Each structure stands twice: as structure tokens, then as C-alpha cells.
XYZ file of C-alpha atoms in Angstrom:
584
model
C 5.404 5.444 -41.108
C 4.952 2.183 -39.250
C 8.457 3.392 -36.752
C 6.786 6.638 -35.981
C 3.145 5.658 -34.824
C 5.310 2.645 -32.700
C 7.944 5.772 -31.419
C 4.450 7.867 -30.452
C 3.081 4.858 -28.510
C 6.204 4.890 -26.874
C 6.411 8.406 -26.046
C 2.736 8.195 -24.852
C 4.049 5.219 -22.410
C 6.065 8.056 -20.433
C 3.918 10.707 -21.184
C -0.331 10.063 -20.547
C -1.256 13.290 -21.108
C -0.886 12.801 -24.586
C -3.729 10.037 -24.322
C -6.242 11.885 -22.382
C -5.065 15.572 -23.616
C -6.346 14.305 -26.912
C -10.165 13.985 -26.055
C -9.881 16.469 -23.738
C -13.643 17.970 -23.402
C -15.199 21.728 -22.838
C -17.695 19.436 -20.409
C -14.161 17.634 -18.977
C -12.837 21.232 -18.139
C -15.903 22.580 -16.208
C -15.806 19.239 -14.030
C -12.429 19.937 -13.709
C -12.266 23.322 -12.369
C -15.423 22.349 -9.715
C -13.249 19.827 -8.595
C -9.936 21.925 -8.205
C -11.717 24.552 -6.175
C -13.257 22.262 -3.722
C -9.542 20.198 -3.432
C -7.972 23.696 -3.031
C -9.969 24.924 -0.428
C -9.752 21.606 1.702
C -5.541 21.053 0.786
C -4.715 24.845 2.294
C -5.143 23.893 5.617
C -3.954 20.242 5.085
C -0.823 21.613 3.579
C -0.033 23.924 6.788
C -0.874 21.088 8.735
C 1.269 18.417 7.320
C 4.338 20.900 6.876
C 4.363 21.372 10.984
C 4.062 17.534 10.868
C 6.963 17.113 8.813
C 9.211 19.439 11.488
C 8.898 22.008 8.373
C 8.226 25.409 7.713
C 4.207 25.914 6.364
C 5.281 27.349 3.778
C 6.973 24.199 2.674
C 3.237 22.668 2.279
C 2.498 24.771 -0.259
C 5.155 24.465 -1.922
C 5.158 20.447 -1.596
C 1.632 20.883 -3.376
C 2.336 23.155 -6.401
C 4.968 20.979 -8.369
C 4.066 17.837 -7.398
C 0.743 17.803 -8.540
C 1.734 19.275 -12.091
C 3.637 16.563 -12.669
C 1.792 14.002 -11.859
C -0.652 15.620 -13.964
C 1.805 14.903 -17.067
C 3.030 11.767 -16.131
C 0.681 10.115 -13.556
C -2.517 7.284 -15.286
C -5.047 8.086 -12.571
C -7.753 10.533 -13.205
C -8.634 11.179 -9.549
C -5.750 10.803 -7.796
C -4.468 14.102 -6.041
C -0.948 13.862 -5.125
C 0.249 16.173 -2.310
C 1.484 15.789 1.113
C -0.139 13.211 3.186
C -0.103 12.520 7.001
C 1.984 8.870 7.101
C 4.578 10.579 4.841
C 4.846 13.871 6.766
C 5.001 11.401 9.857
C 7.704 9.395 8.152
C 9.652 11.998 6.880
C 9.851 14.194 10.381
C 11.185 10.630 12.245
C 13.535 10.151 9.648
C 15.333 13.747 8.766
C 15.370 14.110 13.010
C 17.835 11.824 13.248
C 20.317 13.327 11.256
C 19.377 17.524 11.533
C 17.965 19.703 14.242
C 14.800 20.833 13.625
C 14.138 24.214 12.266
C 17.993 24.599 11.385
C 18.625 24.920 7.558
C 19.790 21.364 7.494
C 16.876 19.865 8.629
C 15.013 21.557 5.010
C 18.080 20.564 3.124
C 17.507 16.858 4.350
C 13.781 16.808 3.645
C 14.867 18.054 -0.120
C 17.382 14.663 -0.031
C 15.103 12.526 1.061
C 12.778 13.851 -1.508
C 14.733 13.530 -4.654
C 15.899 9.877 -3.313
C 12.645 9.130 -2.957
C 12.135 10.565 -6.671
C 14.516 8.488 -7.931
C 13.774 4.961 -6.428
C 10.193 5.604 -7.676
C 11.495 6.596 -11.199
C 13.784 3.439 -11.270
C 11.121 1.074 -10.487
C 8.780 2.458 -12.803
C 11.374 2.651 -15.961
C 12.303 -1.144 -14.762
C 8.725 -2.372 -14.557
C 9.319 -3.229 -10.676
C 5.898 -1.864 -9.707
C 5.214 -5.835 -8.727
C 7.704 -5.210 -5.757
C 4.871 -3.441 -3.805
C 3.192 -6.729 -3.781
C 5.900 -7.957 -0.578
C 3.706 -5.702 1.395
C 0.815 -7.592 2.456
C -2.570 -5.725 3.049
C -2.978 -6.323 6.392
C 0.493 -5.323 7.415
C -0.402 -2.054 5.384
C -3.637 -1.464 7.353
C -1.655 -2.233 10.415
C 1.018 -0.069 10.408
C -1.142 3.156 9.038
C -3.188 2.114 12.141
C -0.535 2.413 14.403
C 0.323 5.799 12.080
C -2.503 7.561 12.906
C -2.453 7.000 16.597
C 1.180 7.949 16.700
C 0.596 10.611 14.488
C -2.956 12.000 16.826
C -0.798 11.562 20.028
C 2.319 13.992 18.399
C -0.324 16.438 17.855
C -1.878 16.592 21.877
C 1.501 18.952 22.442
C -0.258 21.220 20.243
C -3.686 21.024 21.520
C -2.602 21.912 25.218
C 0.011 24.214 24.219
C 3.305 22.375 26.029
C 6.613 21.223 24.739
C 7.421 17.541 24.230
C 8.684 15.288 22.195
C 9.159 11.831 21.539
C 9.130 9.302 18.509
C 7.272 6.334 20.090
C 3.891 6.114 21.720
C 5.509 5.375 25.281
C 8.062 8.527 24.878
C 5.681 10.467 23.526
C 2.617 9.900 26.215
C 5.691 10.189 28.697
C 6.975 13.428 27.990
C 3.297 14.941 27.237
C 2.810 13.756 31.616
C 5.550 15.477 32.254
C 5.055 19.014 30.710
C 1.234 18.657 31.629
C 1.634 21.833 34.483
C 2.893 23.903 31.651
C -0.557 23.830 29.866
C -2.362 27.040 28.177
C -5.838 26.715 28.921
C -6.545 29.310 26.263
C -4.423 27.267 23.959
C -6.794 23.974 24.828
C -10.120 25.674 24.103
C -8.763 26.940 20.889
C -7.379 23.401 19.825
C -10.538 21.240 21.425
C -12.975 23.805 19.323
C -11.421 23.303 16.953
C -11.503 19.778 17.180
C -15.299 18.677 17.915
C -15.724 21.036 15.274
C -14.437 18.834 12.577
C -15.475 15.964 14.076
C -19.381 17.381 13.898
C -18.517 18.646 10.259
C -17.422 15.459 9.458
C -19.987 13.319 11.130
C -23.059 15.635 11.165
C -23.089 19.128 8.527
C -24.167 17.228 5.525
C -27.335 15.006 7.291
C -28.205 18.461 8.824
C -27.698 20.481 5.818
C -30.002 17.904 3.761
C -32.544 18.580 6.626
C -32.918 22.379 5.986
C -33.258 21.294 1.883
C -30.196 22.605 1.170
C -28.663 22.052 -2.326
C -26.827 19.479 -2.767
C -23.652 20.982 -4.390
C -23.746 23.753 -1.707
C -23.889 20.976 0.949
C -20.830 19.559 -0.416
C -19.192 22.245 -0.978
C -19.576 23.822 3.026
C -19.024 19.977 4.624
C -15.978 19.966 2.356
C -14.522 23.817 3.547
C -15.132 22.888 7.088
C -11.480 23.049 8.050
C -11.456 26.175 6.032
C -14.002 27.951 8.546
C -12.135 26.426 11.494
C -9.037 27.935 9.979
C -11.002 31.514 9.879
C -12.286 30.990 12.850
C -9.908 30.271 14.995
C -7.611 32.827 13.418
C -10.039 36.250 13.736
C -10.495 35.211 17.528
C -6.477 35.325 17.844
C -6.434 38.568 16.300
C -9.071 39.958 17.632
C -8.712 39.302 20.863
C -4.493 39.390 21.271
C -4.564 35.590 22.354
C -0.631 35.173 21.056
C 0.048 37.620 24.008
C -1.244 34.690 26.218
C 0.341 32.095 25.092
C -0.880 31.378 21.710
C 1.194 29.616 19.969
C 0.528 31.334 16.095
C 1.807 30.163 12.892
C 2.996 33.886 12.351
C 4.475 35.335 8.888
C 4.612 33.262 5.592
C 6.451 33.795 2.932
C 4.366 35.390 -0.215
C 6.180 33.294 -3.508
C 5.601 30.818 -5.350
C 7.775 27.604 -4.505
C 11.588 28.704 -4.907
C 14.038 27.034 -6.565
C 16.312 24.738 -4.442
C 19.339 22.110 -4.787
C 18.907 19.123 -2.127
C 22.348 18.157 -0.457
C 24.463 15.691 -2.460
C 26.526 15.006 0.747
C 27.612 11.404 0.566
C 27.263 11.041 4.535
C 23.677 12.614 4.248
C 22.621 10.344 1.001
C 24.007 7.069 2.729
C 21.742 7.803 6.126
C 18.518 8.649 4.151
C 18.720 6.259 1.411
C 16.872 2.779 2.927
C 14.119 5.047 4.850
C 13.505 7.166 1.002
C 13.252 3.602 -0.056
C 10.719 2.604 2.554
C 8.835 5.660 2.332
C 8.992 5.260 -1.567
C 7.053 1.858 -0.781
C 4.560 2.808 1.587
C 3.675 5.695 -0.085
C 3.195 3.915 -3.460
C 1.488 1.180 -1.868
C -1.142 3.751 -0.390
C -0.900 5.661 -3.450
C -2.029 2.776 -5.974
C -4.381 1.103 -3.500
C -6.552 4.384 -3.769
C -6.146 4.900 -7.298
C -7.216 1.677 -8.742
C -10.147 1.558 -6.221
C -11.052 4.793 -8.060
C -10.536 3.719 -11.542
C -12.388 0.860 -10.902
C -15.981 3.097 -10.161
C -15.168 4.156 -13.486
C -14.440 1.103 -15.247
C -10.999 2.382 -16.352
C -7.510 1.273 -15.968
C -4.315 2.724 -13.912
C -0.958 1.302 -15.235
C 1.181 0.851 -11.917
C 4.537 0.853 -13.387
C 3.985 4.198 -14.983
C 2.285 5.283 -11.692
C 5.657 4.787 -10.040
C 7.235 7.270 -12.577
C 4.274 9.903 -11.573
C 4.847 9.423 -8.220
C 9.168 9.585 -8.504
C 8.613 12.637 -11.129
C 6.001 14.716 -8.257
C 8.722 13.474 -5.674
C 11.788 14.994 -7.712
C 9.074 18.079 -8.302
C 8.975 18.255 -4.550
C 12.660 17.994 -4.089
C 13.630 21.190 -6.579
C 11.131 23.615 -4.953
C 11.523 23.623 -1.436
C 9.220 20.933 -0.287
C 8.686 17.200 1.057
C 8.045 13.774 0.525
C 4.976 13.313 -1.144
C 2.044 10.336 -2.325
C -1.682 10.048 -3.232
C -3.640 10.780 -0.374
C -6.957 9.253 0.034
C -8.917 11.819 1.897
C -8.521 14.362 -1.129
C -8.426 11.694 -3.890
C -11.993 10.529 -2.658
C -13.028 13.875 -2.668
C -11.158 14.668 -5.967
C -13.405 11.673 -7.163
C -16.376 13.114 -5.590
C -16.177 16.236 -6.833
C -16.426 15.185 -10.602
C -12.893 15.451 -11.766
C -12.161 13.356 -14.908
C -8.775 13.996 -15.746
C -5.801 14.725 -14.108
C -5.901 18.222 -15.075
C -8.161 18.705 -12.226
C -4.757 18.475 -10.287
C -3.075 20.994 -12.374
C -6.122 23.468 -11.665
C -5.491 22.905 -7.468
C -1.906 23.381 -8.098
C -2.612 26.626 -9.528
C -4.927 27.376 -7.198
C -2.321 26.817 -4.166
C -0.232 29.097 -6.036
C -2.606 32.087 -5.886
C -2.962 31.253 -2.043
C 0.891 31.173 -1.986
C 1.536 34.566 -3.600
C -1.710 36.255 -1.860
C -3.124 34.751 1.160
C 0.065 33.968 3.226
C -0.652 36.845 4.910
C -3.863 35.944 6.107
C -2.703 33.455 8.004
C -0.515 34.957 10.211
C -2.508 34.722 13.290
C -3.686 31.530 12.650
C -3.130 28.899 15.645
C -1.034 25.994 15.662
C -3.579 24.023 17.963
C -6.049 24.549 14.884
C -3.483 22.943 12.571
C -2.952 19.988 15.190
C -6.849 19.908 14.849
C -7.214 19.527 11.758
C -4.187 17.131 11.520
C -5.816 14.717 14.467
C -9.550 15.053 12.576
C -7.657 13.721 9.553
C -5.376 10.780 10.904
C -7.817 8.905 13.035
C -10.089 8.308 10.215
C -6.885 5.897 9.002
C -7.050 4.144 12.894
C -8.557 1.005 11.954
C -8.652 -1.587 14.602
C -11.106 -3.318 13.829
C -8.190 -5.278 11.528
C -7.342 -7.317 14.114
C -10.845 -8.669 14.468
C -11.281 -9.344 11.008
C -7.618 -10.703 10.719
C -7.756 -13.331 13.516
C -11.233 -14.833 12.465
C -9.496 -15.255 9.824
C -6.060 -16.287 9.749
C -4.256 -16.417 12.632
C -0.640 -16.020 10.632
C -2.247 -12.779 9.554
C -3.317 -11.427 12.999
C 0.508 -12.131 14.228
C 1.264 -10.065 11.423
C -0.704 -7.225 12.067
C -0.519 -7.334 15.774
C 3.160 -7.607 15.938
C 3.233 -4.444 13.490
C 1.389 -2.057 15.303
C 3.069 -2.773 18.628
C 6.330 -2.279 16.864
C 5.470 0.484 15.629
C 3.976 2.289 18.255
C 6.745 0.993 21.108
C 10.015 1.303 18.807
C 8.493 4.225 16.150
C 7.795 4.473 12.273
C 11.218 3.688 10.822
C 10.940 0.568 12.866
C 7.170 -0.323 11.975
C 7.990 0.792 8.113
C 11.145 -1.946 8.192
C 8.934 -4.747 10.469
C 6.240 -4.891 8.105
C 8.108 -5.888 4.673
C 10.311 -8.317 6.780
C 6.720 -9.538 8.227
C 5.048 -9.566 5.057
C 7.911 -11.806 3.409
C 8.132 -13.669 6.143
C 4.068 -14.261 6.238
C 4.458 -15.365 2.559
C 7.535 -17.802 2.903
C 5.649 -19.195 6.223
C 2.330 -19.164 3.930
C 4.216 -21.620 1.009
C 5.974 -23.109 3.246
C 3.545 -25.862 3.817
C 2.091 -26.099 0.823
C -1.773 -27.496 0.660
C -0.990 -31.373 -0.434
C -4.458 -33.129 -1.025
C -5.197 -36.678 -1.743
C -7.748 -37.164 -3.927
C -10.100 -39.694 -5.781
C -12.252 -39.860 -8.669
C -16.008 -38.604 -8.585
C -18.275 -41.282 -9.649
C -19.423 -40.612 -13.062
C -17.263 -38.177 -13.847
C -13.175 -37.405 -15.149
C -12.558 -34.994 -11.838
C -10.437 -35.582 -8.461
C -11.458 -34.223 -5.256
C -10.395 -34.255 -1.987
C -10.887 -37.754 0.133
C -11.772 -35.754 2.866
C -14.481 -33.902 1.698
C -15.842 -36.246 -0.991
C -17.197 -39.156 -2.149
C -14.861 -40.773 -4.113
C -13.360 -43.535 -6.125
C -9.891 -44.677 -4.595
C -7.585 -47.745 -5.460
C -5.574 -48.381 -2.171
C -2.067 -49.070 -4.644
C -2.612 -45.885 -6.016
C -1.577 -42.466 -4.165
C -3.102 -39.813 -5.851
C -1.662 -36.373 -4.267
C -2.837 -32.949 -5.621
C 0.211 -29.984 -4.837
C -1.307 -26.537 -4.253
C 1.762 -24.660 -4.852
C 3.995 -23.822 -6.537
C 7.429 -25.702 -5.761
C 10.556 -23.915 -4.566
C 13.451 -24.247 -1.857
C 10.965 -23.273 1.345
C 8.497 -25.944 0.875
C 10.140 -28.639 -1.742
C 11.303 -30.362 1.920
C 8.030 -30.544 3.154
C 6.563 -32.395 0.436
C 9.572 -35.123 0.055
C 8.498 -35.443 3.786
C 5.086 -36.084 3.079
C 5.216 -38.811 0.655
C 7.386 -40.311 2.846
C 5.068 -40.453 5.621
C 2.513 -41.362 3.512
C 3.866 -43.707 1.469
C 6.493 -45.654 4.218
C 8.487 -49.177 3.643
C 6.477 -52.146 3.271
C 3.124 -50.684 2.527
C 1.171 -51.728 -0.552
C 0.992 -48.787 -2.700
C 2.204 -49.609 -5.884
C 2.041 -45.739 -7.719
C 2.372 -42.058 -6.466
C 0.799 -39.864 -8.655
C 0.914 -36.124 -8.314
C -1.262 -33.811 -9.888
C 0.216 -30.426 -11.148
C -2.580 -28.352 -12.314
C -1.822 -25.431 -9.670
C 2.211 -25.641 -9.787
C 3.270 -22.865 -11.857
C 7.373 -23.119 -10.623
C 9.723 -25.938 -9.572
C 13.056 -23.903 -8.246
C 16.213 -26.249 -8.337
C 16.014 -27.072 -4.717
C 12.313 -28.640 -6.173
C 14.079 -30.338 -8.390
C 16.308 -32.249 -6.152
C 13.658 -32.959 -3.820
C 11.815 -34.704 -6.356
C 14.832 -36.588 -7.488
C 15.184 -38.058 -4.165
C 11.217 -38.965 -3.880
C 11.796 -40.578 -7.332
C 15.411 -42.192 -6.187
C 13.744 -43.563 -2.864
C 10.162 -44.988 -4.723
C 12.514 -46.773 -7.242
C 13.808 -48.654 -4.292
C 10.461 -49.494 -2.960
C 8.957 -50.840 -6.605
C 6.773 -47.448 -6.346
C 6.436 -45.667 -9.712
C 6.414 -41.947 -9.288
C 4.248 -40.126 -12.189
C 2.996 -36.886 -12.883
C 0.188 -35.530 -14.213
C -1.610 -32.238 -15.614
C 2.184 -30.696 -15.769
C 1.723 -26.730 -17.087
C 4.106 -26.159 -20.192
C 6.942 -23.831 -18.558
C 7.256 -26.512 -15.941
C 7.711 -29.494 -18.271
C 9.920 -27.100 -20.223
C 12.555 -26.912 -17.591
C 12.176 -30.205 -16.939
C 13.164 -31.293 -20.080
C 16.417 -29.005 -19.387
C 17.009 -31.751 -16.507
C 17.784 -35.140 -15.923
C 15.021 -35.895 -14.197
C 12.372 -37.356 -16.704
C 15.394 -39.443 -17.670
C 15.964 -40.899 -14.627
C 11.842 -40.799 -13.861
C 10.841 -44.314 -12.758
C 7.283 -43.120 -13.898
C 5.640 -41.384 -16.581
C 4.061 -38.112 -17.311
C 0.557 -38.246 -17.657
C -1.226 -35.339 -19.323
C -4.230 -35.519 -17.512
C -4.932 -36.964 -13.763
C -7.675 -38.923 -15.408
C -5.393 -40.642 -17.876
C -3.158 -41.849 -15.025
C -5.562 -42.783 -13.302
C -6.964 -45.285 -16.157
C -4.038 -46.312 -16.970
C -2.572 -46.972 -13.143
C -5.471 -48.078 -11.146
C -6.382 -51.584 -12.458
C -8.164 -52.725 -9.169
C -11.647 -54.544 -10.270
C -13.440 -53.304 -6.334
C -12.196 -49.683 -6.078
C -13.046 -48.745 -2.299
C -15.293 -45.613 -1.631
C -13.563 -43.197 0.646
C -15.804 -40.146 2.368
């Protein structure tokens, strides 16, 4: 009995739908549904918008949106996440697959269908491997610095749209560039369809709701209409085509879509293909779980409930794989609809399954509809969307801050936007390591003394304390590994040089959690060279997995000191002066 209820905890690991399934609720259900339809209405237009983003069919939007979200539903831990296509990733995955197909050519889907199912897989590895931790190399601010320079790459690809020209280009230079150069060739019927279109949007966005609350309107019906406000652009836009022949001008239309549910498909196991896709799947498979959990457990957290981000990485690689086998696209959480998801009531991730099913009747029935509809109306939408991500005010923030952080950020965008995404995607995890091992590479060192009255140390500098001038009392505030264990063998040295009268070093270990090897023979030469002074070397408040591998050394053989177990006791026992001096 006891190995089955441990197997079903196991199988409930993989599989949370069999946790929240359990309880699942007639009251759950009717939230559920509310929020599918509103997520459904505001994901058809997203999805036609991010498939022409991608370099893909629109079609391919809906598709990426059916699958995915089903399975996430089975094996994903967030209750308001909605999984789907998302602007970086469409972004991402057009810079990619043009470098190794020609748009609109069969092997430019085939490659998106690759990239998917290697994205899939990395996510599925990691998560079955407990490697959701990885994510962590990716610093915040390098995040919010390279979706910055995203969005505004992302806006500018769309302006082609919005004035009806060709161009092309995968960095901001190239693309601004090209867009000059084509500007003769504009369709002025094209721009007041796409700028409509556009301040549209931006009014529903900024301005339906305050104005709906003015005329007392209900406040589910005011949600509902600010939410479907691409929706009635979409309809909009799309009747005046019709109506009045604009695609015999110029127009460029979206024209006839497939009526089917997502076909079945095989992605190219080509080794030549797999081998040029495989770092930017596992990129994307980064960035788009970084985003992906960042917005989930900010979620969970209004709720008081818990996301588990190793499993979250096998939700994510299963909706990829989903994506892969049915004709679609890269896909992650996306915020816009999760918030809205969230918003809308939705308490389980059956919500999800409901919108899938719900892009599926739009697939099979209102393809047609859409026939007429405008491209600039997609760009719209698209360039609405991606400039809420723009977020410059990061550098502000970053460089009151820290100024390693505001290199960081700074040197991301501008990579990103001069040399393009693949660049800015590989530039911020080598900046984010690099911020870290720059970060611990000086490690805080404090000296400090006791507090009158009291068993604490604090900082000399910024206290009144009790100090004995034969006594060194240094507090590490790091951990101890090959980048920093230099720095501190240099620092005792200049603080403790030949012929001075210190007596005892003493360092304090409360926040060490690590001593690498390289540590360790950095501390054997402190200890070898304070020997030869008469200087004892102790230590002092030493955590037990440090002392452990200690013990596996030579070093508290050879230690011409001894190991204190708190910095109090050391400093009894050491400092024997009868006038300790007060240091401020």
C-alpha cells in the first residue's frame, strides 16, 4: 500500500492535473469558461499577428495556440498562466529560421517545427534533471534589457507594414535603413488603415475603460469591450477592405486561411538543420522560460499559491513539442494574456484548455472571415502590444543603483539593437555571468569590533566599537571560490604587512557557504605566510558543510590557529589587551 500512494505522488510530480483535477469545482468551471472567452477573443488576433512575425503562415498561430495550451494544461503548475505565442519568441524565432530557409518556402515551416521540438526537448531535459536553477545566470536587468531592446526592434519590423513598403533588415540600423529607402513606395491608403488602427489601440488601451466607467457601465461589460478592442479593430478594418475594394489599391490583405484544425506534421531531423538551430532553441528555451516563470510566480503569489519551476520547464518543453507536431512555433507564457487570464477569474489551468478549444472553433469556422483582413492591422496590433515591454526607464533605475548593472543593461540593448536578437539573446547570459563573477569577485571583507555591552561585531567603519590593535578581526561576505580566493590572500596581506604588531587574524565565516579548492590553497598560503610572521590565523562561526570539507583537507592540520565556534569566543580568548581602543 505504502509503494503505491509513494508511485501516485510520483505520477502526480509529472502530471498536476491530477492535483487540481481532484477538487475541481462547478464554481471553478464557470470562472473558467469567463476567462477562456475573454483570452480567446483577445489571442485571435494576437495569434495572426505573431505568425506574420514569425515569417509564418497565420494559420500557423492558431495552430501554435491549440496544442500548446492543452498541454500545458496537463502538465504545467500555474493556474493563470496562458501559454501561446508571444512577441520576443515570434521575434526570435523569424531571426533565427532566416538564416538557414527562405521565407515562405516549405523549409522555412519545416525549420520553425525543428526549432520547436528542440526547444521541446531542452525544456523537457531541464525539467526531468531539476536544472530549472540554470535560469538564474540570467540576471533581471539583462532580462528587462534585452526585451527592451525586443520591443523596439520588434515595433520598428512592423513600420513596413504600417506604410505598406518592402524592407527588411535584422538590426535597428538595417532595418530603419532599408524602411528610408523604400519610403517613395508608400500606400497612403495602406498608412491610414495601419495608423487607425493604431491610435485605436492605443486609446483602447489607455482610455475605453476610464470612459466606459464614466457612462456607469458594468463592470464585467467594461472589461470585456477594453479587452476585445483588437477584436473590433480586426472587424473594422477588415469590412472597410471589403467593402470598399481597398486590396485593389494596394492593400496588402491576409487573404485565404486554411479551415482545420492544426494538422499533423514531422519537423526535419536533418543533421545539418538540427546542428544550426540547436544553441538559438537553447537560448530561446531560456528566455522564454525566464519570461515564462517570472509571470507565473508573480501570479501565484496574488494568490498565495505555489508554482514548481522544474516541472514548469516540462510544461513549457511538452506545449513546445505540442507546437512542433501540429504545424506551429516556438512558444512561452506571455504576460499580456496571463494578466488578463488572471484578471478574468481563471483558477485552474483548464481555463487554457477552454481557449484552446475555443481557437479551434475559430480555426475550423472563422478563417474565412478573415480573408480581407489587413496586414497593417496585424502590424497594429503587434506594435500596440510590444511597446508596452519597452522599458527604459531600466537604465535610470539601474545606474542609481549599481553601476556594474547599468553596463549590463546598456551594453545589452545596444547589442541587441546594432548586431540583432541572436546576438542580444547570446550577450546577455555571457553579461549576466560575467556581472556575477565581477560581482564575487571582490568579495565584501569587513573589519569589525565588538559592540559595547554586547556578544556582536560590526563594522569599524560604521560603528562604535571595541578593537584590540593585535587582533585583526575580518568578516568575509562571500562565499570563497577560484575568482575571488586571490583577492582576499591579497587583502590580509595588505592589511596585515611585515613588522606590524598584530599578533592574530581572525576571520569570521557566518556568510561563507563554499570554499572551492583554489580557496583552499589561498588560505593555505595566508596560513603558511602568518606562521612566518608569529601571526596565528583562526576562524570563527565556520557553517557545517564548510568545516566538513575541511576536515577532508590538510589544512586544520597544518592551521597555525584554531577554530573558534563563535567570533565572540575568539575574541575572549585572543584579545587580552587591558585598554581596548574605541574605533568609530
Amino acid at each position: 500500500m505504502r509503494s503505491k500512494i509513494t508511485s501516485g505522488r510520483g505520477i502526480g510530480r509529472y502530471f498536476p492535473v491530477l492535483d487540481w483535477g481532484r477538487t475541481y469545482s462547478r464554481s471553478a468551471l464557470s470562472n473558467d469558461l469567463f476567462a477562456a472567452v475573454i483570452v480567446t477573443i483577445m489571442l485571435i488576433p494576437q495569434s495572426l499577428a505573431y505568425a506574420m512575425l514569425a515569417g509564418l503562415p497565420p494559420e500557423a498561430g492558431l495552430y501554435t495556440s491549440i496544442a500548446p495550451i492543452m498541454l500545458y494544461a496537463v502538465f504545467g503548475t500555474s493556474r493563470s498562466l496562458a501559454v501561446g505565442p508571444v512577441a520576443v519568441v515570434s521575434l526570435l524565432t523569424a531571426s533565427v529560421i532566416g538564416q538557414v530557409a527562405e521565407q515562405g518556402t516549405a523549409g522555412y515551416a519545416a525549420a520553425a517545427l525543428t526549432l520547436a521540438m528542440l526547444s521541446g526537448g531542452f525544456l523537457v531535459l531541464m525539467g526531468v534533471l531539476r536544472l530549472g536553477l540554470l535560469a538564474n545566470f540570467l540576471s533581471h536587468p539583462v532580462i528587462a534589457g534585452f526585451i527592451t531592446a525586443s520591443g523596439i526592434l520588434i515595433a520598428t519590423s512592423q513600420l513596413k507594414h504600417i506604410l505598406g513598403i518592402e524592407a527588411h533588415g535584422h538590426t535597428l540600423p538595417e532595418m530603419l535603413g532599408s524602411i528610408l529607402s523604400h519610403l517613395s513606395q508608400t500606400n497612403w491608403v495602406t498608412v491610414a488603415i495601419g495608423t487607425s488602427a493604431t491610435l485605436f489601440l492605443f486609446w483602447v488601451r489607455s482610455f475605453l475603460r476610464p470612459t466606459l466607467t464614466k457612462l456607469r457601465t458594468p463592470p464585467l461589460l467594461a472589461d470585456i469591450l477594453t479587452k476585445a478592442g483588437p477584436v473590433f479593430a480586426v472587424v473594422a478594418t477588415t469590412v472597410s477592405v471589403w467593402a470598399f475594394d481597398l486590396a485593389d489599391q494596394g492593400v496588402l490583405i491576409v487573404g485565404a486561411v486554411p479551415q482545420s484544425l492544426p494538422p499533423f506534421t514531422v519537423p526535419s531531423l536533418s543533421f545539418d538543420l538540427i546542428e544550426a538551430l540547436l544553441l538559438p532553441a537553447i537560448l530561446i528555451s531560456i528566455i522564454g522560460f525566464v519570461e515564462s516563470v517570472s509571470v507565473a510566480q508573480t501570479l501565484a503569489a496574488k494568490r498565495r499559491q505555489r508554482i514548481d519551476p522544474d516541472q514548469e520547464l516540462i510544461g513549457l518543453g511538452a506545449a513546445n513539442l505540442g507546437a512542433a507536431f501540429t504545424g506551429g512555433f516556438p512558444v512561452t507564457g506571455g504576460f499580456a494574456r496571463s494578466v488578463v487570464n488572471f484578471d478574468a477569474g481563471a483558477e485552474t489551468p483548464a481555463a487554457g484548455a477552454f481557449t484552446a478549444i475555443g481557437l479551434a472553433v475559430a480555426a475550423l469556422a472563422l478563417t474565412p472571415l478573415v480573408y480581407f483582413l489587413p496586414t497593417a492591422t496585424l502590424a497594429a496590433t503587434i506594435i500596440v502590444a510590444v511597446l508596452g515591454l519597452v522599458d527604459l526607464s531600466i537604465l535610470k533605475k539601474t545606474w542609481s543603483y549599481s553601476c556594474a548593472d547599468f553596463v549590463a543593461v546598456a551594453a545589452t540593448i545596444l547589442l541587441t539593437l546594432l548586431l540583432g536578437v541572436e546576438v542580444g539573446v547570446a550577450s546577455g547570459v555571457v553579461l549576466s555571468v560575467l556581472l556575477h563573477l565581477y560581482k564575487t569577485s571582490q568579495p565584501h571583507v569587513a573589519e569589525v569590533g565588538l559592540v559595547p555591552g554586547t556578544q556582536h561585531f560590526r563594522n569599524i567603519k560604521r560603528h562604535a566599537v571595541l578593537t584590540d590593535p593585535r587582533v585583526v578581526n575580518l568578516r568575509v561576505d562571500e562565499s570563497l571560490y577560484f575568482v575571488n580566493a586571490r583577492f582576499l590572500e591579497d587583502y590580509i596581506q595588505s592589511r596585515v604587512p611585515d613588522g606590524c604588531t598584530v599578533r592574530h587574524v581572525i576571520l569570521m565565516c557566518s556568510a561563507v557557504n563554499e570554499v572551492d579548492y583554489s580557496a583552499l590553497e589561498s588560505l593555505e598560503s595566508i596560513n603558511l605566510r602568518l606562521a612566518d610572521m608569529d601571526v596565528g590565523l583562526h576562524l570563527s562561526e565556520v557553517k557545517g558543510p564548510v568545516m566538513d570539507r575541511l576536515r577532508r583537507s590538510r589544512f586544520l592540520e597544518g592551521l597555525n590557529g584554531q577554530v573558534f565556534l563563535s567570533q565572540f569566543d575568539a575574541w575572549d580568548h585572543l584579545a587580552r589587551s587591558p585598554q581596548p581602543n574605541a574605533a568609530a
